[in-house]
Short mmCIF file of C-alpha atoms in Angstrom, two decimals:
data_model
loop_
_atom_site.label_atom_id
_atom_site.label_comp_id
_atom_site.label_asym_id
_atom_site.label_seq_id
_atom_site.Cartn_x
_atom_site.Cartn_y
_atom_site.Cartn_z
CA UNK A 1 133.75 105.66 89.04
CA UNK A 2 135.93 102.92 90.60
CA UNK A 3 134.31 100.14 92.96
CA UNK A 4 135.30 97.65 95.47
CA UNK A 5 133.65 94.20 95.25
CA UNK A 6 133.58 91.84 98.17
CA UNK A 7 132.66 88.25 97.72
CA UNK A 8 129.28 87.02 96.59
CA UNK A 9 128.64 83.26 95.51
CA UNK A 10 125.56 82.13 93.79
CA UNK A 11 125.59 78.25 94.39
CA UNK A 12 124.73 75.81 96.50
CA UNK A 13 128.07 76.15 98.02
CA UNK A 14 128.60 79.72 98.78
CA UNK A 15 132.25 81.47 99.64
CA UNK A 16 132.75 83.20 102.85
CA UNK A 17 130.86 81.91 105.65
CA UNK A 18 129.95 84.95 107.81
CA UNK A 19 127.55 85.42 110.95
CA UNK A 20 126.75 89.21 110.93
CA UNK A 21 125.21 90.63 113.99
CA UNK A 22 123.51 88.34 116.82
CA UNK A 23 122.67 85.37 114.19
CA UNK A 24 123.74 82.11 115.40
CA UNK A 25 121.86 79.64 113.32
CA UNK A 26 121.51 78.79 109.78
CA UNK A 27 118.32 81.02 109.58
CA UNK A 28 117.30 83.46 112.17
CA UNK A 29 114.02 82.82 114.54
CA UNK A 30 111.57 85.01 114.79
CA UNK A 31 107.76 85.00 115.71
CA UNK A 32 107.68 83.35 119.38
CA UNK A 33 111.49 82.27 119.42
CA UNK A 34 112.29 84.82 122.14
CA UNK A 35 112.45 88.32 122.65
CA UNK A 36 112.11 89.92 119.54
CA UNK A 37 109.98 93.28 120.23
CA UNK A 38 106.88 91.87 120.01
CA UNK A 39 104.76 94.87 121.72
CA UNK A 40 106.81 96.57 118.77
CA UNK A 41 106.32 100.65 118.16
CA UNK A 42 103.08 101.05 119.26
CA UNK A 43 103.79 101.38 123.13
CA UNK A 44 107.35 103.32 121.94
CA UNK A 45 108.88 99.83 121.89
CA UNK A 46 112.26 98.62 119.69
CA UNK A 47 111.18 95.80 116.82
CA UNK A 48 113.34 94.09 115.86
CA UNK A 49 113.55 92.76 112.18
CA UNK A 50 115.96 89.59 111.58
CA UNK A 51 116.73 89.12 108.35
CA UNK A 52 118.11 85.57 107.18
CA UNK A 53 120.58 85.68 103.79
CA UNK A 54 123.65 83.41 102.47
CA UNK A 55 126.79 85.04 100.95
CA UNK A 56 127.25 88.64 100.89
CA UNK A 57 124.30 90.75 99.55
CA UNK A 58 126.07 94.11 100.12
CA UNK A 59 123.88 95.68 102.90
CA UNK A 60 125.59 95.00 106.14
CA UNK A 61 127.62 97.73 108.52
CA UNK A 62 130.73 95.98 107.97
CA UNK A 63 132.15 95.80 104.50
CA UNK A 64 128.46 96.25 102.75
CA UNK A 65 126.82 99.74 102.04
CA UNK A 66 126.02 100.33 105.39
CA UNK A 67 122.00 100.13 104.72
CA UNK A 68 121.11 98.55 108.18
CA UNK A 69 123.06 101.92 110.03
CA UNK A 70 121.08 104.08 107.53
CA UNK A 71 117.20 102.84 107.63
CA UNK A 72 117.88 102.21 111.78
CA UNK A 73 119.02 105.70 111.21
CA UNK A 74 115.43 106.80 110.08
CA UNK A 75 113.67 104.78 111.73
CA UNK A 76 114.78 104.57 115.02
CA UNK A 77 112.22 102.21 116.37
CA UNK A 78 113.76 99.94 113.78
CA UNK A 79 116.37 97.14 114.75
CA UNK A 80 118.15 95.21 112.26
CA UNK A 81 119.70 91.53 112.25
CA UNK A 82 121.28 89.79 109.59
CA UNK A 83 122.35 86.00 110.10
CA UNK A 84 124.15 85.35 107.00
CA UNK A 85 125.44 81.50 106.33
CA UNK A 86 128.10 79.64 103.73
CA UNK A 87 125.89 76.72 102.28
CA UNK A 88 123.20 78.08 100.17
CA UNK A 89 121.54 74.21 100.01
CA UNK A 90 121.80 73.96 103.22
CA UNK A 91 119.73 77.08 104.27
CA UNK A 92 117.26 76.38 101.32
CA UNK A 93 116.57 73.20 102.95
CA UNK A 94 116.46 74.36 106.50
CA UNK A 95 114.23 77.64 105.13
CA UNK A 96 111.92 74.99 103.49
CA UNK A 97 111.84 73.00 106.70
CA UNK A 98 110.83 76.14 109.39
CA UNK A 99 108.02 76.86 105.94
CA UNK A 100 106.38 73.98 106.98
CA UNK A 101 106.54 74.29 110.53
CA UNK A 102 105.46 78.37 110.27
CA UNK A 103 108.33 78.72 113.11
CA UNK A 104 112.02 79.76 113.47
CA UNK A 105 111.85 81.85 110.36
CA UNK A 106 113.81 85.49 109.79
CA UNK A 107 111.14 88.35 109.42
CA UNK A 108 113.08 88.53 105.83
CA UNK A 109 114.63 85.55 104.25
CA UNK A 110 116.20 85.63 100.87
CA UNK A 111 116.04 82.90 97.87
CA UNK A 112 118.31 82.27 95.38
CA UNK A 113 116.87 81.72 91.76
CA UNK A 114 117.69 78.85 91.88
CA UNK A 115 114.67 77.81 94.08
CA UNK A 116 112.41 80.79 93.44
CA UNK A 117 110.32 78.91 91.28
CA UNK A 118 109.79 76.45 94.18
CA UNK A 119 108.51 79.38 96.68
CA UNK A 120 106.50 80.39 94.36
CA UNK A 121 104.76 76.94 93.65
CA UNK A 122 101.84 75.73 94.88
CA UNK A 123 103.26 74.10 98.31
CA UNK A 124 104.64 77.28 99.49
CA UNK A 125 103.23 80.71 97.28
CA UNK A 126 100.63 80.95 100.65
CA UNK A 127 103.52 81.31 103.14
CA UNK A 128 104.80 84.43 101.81
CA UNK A 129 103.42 88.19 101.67
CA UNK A 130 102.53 89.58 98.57
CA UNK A 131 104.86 92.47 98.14
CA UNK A 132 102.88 93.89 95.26
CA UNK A 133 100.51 94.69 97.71
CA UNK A 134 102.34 95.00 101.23
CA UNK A 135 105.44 97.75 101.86
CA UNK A 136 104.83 99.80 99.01
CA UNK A 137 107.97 98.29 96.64
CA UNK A 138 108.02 100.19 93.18
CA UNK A 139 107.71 96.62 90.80
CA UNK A 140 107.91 98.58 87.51
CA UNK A 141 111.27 99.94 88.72
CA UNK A 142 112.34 96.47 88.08
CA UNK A 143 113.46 94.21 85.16
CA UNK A 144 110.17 93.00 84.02
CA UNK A 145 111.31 89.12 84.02
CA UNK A 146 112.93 89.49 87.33
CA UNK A 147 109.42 90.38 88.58
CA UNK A 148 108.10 87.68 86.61
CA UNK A 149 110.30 84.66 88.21
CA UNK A 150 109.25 85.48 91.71
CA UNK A 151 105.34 85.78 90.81
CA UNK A 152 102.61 82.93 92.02
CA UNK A 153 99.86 81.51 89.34
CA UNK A 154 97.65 83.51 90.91
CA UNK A 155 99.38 86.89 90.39
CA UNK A 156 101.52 87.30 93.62
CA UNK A 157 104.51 89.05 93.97
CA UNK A 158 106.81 86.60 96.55
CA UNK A 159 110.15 88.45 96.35
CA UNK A 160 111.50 91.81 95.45
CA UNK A 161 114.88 91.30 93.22
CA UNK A 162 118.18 92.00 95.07
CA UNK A 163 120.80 91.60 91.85
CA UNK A 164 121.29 89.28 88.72
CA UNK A 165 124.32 87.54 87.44
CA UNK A 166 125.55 88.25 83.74
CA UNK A 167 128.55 86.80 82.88
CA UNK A 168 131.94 87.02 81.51
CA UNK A 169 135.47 85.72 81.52
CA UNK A 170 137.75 86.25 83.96
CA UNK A 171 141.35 85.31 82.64
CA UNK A 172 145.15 85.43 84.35
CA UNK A 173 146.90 87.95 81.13
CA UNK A 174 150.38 86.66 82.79
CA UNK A 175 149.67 83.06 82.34
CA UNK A 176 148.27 83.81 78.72
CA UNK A 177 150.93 85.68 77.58
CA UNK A 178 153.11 82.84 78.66
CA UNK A 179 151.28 80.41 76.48
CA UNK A 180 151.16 82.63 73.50
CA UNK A 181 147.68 83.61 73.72
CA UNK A 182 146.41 87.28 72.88
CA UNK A 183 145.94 89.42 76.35
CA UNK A 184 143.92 92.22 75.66
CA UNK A 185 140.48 91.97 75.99
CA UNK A 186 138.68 92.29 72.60
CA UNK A 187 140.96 90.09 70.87
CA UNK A 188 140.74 87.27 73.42
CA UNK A 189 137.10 87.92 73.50
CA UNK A 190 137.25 87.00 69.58
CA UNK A 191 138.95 84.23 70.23
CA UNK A 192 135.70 82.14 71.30
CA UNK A 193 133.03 84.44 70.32
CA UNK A 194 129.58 82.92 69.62
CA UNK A 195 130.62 79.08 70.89
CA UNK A 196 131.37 77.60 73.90
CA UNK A 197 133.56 75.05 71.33
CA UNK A 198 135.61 77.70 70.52
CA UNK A 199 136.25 78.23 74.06
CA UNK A 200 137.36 74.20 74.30
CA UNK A 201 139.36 75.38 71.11
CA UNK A 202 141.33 77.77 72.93
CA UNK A 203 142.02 75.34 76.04
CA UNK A 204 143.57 72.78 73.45
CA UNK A 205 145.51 75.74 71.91
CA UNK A 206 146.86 76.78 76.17
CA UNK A 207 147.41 72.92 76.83
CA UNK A 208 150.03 72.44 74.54
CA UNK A 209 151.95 75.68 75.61
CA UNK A 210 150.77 75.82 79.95
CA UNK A 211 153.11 77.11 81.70
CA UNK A 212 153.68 74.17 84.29
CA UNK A 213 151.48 73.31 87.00
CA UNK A 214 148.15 75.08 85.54
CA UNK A 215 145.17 74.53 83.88
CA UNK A 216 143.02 76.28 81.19
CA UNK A 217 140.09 76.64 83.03
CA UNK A 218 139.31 76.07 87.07
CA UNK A 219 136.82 73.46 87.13
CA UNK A 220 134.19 71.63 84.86
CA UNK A 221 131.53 72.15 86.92
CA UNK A 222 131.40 75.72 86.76
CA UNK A 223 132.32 75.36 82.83
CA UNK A 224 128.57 73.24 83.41
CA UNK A 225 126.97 76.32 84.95
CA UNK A 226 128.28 78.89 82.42
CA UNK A 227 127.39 77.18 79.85
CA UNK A 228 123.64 76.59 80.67
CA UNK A 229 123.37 79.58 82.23
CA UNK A 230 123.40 80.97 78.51
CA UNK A 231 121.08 78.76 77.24
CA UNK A 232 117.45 79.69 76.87
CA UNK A 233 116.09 75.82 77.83
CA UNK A 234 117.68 74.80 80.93
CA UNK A 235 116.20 72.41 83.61
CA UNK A 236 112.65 72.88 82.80
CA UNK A 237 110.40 72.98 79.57
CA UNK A 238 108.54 75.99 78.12
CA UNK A 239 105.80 75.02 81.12
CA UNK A 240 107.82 75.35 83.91
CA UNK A 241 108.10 71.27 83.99
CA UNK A 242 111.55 69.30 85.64
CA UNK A 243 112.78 67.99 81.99
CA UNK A 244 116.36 68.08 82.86
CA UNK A 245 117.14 64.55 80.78
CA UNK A 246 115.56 66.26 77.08
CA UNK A 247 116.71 69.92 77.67
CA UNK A 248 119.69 70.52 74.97
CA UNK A 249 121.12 73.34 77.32
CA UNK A 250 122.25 70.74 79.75
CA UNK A 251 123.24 68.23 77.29
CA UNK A 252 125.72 70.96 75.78
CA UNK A 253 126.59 72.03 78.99
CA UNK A 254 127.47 67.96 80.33
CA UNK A 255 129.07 67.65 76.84
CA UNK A 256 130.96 70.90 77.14
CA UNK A 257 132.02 70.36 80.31
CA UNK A 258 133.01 66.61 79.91
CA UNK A 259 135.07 67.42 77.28
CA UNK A 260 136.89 69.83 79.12
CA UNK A 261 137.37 67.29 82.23
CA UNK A 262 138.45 64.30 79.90
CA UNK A 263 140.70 66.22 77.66
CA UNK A 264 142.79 67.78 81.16
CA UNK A 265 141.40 71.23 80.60
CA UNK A 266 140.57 72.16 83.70
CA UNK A 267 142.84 72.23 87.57
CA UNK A 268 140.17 69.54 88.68
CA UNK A 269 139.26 71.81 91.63
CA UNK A 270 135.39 72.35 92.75
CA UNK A 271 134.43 75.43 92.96
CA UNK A 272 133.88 76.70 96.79
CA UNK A 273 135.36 74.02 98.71
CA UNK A 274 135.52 73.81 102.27
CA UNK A 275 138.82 73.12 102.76
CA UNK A 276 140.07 76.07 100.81
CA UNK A 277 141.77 74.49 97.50
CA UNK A 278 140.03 76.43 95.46
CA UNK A 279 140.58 79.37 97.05
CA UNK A 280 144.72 78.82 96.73
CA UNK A 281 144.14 78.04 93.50
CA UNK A 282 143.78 81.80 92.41
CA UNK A 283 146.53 82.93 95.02
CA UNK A 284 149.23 80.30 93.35
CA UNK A 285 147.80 81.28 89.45
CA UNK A 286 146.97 77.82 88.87
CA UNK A 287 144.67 78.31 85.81
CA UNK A 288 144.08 80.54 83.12
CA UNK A 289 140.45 81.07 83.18
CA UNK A 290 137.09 81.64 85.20
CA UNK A 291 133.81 81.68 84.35
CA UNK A 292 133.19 84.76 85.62
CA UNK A 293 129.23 86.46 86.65
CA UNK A 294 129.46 89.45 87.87
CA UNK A 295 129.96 88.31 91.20
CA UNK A 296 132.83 86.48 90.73
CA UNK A 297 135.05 89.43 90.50
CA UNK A 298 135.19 90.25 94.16
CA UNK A 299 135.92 86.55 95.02
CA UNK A 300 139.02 86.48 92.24
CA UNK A 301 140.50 90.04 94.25
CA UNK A 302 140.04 88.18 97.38
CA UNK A 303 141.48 85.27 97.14
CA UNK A 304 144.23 85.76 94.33
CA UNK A 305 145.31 88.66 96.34
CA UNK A 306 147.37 92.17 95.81
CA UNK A 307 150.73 89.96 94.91
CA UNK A 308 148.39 89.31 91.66
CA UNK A 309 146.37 92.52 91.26
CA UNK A 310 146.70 93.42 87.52
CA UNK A 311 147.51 90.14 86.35
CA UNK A 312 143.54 89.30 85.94
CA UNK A 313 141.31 90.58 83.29
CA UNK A 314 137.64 90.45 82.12
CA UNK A 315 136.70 89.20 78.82
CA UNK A 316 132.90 88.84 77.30
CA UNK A 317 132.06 85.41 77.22
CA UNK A 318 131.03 83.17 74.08
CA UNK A 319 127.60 83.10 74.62
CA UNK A 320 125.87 86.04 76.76
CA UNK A 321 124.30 84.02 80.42
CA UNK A 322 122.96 84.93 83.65
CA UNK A 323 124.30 83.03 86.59
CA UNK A 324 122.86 83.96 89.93
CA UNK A 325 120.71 86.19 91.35
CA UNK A 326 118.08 86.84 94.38
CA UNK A 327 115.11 88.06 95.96
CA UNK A 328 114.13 89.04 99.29
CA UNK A 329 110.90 87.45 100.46
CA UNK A 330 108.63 87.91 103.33
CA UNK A 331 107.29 84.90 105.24
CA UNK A 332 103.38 85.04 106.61
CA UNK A 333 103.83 84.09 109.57
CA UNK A 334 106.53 86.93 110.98
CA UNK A 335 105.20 89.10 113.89
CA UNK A 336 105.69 92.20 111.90
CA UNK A 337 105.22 91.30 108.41
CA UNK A 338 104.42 95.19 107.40
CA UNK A 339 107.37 96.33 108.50
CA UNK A 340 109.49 93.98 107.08
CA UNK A 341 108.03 94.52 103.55
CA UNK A 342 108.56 98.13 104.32
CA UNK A 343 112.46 97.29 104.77
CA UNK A 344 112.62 94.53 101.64
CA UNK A 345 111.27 97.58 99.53
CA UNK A 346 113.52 100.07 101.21
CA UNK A 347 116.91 97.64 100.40
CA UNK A 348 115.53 96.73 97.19
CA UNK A 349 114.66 99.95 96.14
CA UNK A 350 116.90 101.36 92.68
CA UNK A 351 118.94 103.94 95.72
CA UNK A 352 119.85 101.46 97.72
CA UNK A 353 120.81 98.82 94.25
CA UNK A 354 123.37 101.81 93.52
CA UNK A 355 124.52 101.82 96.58
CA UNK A 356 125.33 97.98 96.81
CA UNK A 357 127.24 98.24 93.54
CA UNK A 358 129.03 101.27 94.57
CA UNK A 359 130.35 99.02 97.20
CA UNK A 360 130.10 95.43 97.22
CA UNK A 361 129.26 95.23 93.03
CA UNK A 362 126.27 93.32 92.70
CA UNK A 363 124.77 93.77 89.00
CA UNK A 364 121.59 95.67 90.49
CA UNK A 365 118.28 94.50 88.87
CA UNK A 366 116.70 97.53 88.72
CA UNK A 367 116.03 99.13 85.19
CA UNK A 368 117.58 102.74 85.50
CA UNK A 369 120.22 101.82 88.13
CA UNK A 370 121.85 99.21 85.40
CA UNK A 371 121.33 101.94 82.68
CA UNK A 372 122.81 104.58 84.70
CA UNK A 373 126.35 106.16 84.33
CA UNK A 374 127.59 104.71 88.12
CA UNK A 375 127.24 101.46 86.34
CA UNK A 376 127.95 101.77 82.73
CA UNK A 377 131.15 103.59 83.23
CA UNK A 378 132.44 101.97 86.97
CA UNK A 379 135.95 100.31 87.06
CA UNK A 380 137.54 97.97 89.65
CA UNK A 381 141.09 99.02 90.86
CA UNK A 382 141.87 95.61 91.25
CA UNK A 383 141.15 94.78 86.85
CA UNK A 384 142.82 98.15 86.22
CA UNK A 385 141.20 100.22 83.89
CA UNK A 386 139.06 97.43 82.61
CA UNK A 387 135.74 98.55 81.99
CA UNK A 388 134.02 96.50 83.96
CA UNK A 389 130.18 97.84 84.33
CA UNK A 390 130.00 98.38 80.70
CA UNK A 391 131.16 94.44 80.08
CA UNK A 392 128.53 93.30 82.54
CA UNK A 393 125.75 96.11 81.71
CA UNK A 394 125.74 94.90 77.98
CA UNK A 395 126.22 91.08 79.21
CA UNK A 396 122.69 92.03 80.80
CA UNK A 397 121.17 93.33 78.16
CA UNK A 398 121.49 89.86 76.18
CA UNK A 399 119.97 88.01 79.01
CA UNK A 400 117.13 85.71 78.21
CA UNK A 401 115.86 84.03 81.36
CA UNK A 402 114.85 79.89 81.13
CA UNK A 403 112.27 79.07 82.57
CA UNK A 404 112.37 77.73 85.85
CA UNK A 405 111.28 74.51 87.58
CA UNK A 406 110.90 74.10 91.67
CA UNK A 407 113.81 71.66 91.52
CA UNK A 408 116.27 73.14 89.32
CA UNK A 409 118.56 73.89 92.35
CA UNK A 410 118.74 70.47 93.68
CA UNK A 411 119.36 69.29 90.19
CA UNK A 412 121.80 71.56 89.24
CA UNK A 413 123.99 70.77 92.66
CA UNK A 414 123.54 66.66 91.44
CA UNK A 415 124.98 67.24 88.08
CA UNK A 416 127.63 69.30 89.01
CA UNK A 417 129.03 67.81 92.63
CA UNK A 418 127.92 64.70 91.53
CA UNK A 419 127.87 63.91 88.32
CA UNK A 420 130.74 66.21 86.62
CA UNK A 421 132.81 66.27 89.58
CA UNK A 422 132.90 62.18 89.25
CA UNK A 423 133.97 62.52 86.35
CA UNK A 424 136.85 65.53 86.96
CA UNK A 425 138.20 63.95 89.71
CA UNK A 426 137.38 60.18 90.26
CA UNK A 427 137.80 59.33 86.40
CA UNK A 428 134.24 58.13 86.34
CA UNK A 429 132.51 57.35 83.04
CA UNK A 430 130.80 59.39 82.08
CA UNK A 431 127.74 57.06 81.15
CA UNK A 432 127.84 56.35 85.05
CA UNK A 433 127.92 59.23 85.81
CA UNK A 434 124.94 60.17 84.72
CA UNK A 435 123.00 57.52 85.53
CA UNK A 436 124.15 58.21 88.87
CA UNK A 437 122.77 61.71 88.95
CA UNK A 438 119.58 60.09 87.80
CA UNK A 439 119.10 57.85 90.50
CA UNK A 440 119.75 60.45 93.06
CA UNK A 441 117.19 62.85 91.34
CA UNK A 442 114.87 59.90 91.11
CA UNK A 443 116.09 59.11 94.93
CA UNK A 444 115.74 62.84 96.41
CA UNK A 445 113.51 64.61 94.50
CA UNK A 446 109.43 63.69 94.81
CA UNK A 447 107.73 64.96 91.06
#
């Protein structure tokens, strides 16, 4: 089987800005915020379900899998909107902001991992509907820890998992070849097997033969999120507990990636930028490497083009990580909560998982759909005959999830955009630096 992959960005800066459908806004409204169906199906009515996302989950008429034609299709009393934004921080804070106010919300809104653990917390696990309970959603057809992260202390089931994020590396053969590095894929895999130092190792070993004008590795910050992404102590401690400051993931992951920034590893470029450097950056081969989730793929055909197609290849990483991931979650106070469980169950659902990948290549979180043949044995056209859903199926099947504290998102973005990046691109010590991204988490974030 050979997929296409479309973009998909799991940070708080997400590729792509898209509006999709009638969304205007950074989430769509929906109780009382105008017309919206409220009589619904029971006088023969339309309802209409709005359904609020950031990046590119795979389900839309346009390049997705078509799953909004298809349910409207069988259930023809059924309307679907998507409003679908670029800055994943940006609608987390606005979600978390309409939460409070029990108005403007999207009959479906989906959250990132990154701030699951915060919807399911105390402040917020009584805004949402328990989907164990409500749209009949198959939870043992998921991976048992995915169901885990989005359930409340007192047993509830918040979100229903839309994909996960194991990782790899994504590397430009041409520009290794040119620095006398190994190009296929097992032997550069060797190269930094078990050790993110061995991966620094191999930047050194690049660096002294880089073809001029590029860089080992894109930026230092996402070195930062692959690394801690494969560590099994992250932001939080064993109780769920903000303990950023002791947690030896992100101390290897600042080390790792300050290394990498001081000794002119990486292009210096963050990942996602608005104006679009980033993005060029794969189109003019300016570095070597990617850390690369599953994800990541569709972004590297986008934006490095067909004038590079065949030039980029996947590689398993040193250490096996999950980067990204999402649920879909139902808010309380929607006008047709039932329904709108119904339809997160439907899209969630191990069918409509294979049909995502098929298209758009999301890593499905469903048990049999990663362990089926679609996945194990799909290629991309775009990585040649690199065998792509096996790389990222067994990637999965080494994934230990951290645990997870409310404000590991917001911490995450300060170490990386302002911490690392300081020190990337401003030449800031590195000592600052992070005493800078502990005064803004001291600053911003209420414990």
């Amino acid at each position: 089987m050979r997929i296409s992959i479309s973009t998909r960005g799991r940070r708080t800066a997400i590729a792509a800005a898209a509006v999709v459908a009638t969304g205007t806004g950074l989430l769509t409204g929906c109780g009382g915020d105008g017309d919206d169906g409220a009589a619904g199906a029971a006088d023969g009515g339309t309802i209409t379900l709005r359904i609020g996302t950031f990046g590119s989950f795979g389900y839309d008429n346009t390049t997705g899998a078509k799953l909004y034609a298809e349910y409207e299709k069988s259930h023809p009393h059924i309307k679907i909107e998507e409003s679908n934004v670029a800055d994943g921080q940006k609608y987390w804070d606005t979600l978390k902001l309409r939460l409070s106010r029990n108005s403007g919300l999207a009959d479906i809104q989906a959250v990132e991992v990154g701030y699951i653990a915060e919807a399911t917390g105390p402040a917020m696990a009584g805004k949402w509907e328990d989907l164990g309970k409500t749209g009949g959603a198959d939870l043992s057809a998921f991976l048992d820890w995915k169901v885990k992260q989005a359930t409340t202390g007192d047993g509830k089931v918040i979100g229903l998992g839309t994909d996960i994020g194991p990782m790899a590396i994504c590397y430009n053969k041409d520009l290794f070849a040119r620095a006398g590095l190994p190009t296929e894929r097992t032997e550069v895999a060797r190269l930094w097997a078990g050790d993110w130092a061995k991966f620094i190792q191999v930047g050194e070993t690049y660096k002294k033969n880089a073809p001029a004008g590029t860089a080992f590795h894109d930026s230092a910050s996402g070195l930062f999120n692959a690394v801690v992404s494969s560590e099994p102590v992250q932001y939080a401690n064993t109780k769920g507990e903000l303990d950023y400051e002791n947690s030896p993931g992100v101390k290897k992951a600042w080390d790792t990636a300050v290394t990498a920034a001081k000794g002119d590893l990486t292009a210096k470029l963050r990942q996602f930028d608005e104006k679009g450097t980033w993005n060029a950056a794969f189109k003019n081969s300016k570095f070597a490497t990617v850390a690369c989730p599953s994800w990541m793929t569709g972004i590297i055909k986008e934006q490095a083009g067909p004038e590079n197609q065949g030039k980029w290849d996947i590689a398993a990483p040193p250490v096996a990580g999950n980067w990204g991931g999402s649920f879909l979650a139902v808010p309380k106070s929607g006008k047709h909560a039932k329904e709108a469980a119904e339809l997160a169950a439907w899209l969630t659902a191990p069918a409509q998982h294979a049909k995502v990948f098929g298209v758009n290549g999301n890593i499905p979180s469903s048990k049999d759909t990663l362990a089926s043949p679609a996945v194990q044995d799909a290629k991309l056209p775009y990585f040649g005959d690199t065998p792509v859903g096996r790389i990222y199926s067994q990637a999965a099947a080494g994934i230990s999830p951290a645990p997870i504290s409310r404000w590991d998102g917001q911490v995450k973005t300060f170490l990386t955009d302002n911490g690392i990046l300081d020190i990337e691109q401003r030449g800031t010590d590195p000592v600052k630096a992070w005493e800078n991204v502990k005064k803004l988490v001291g600053d911003k974030i209420d414990r």
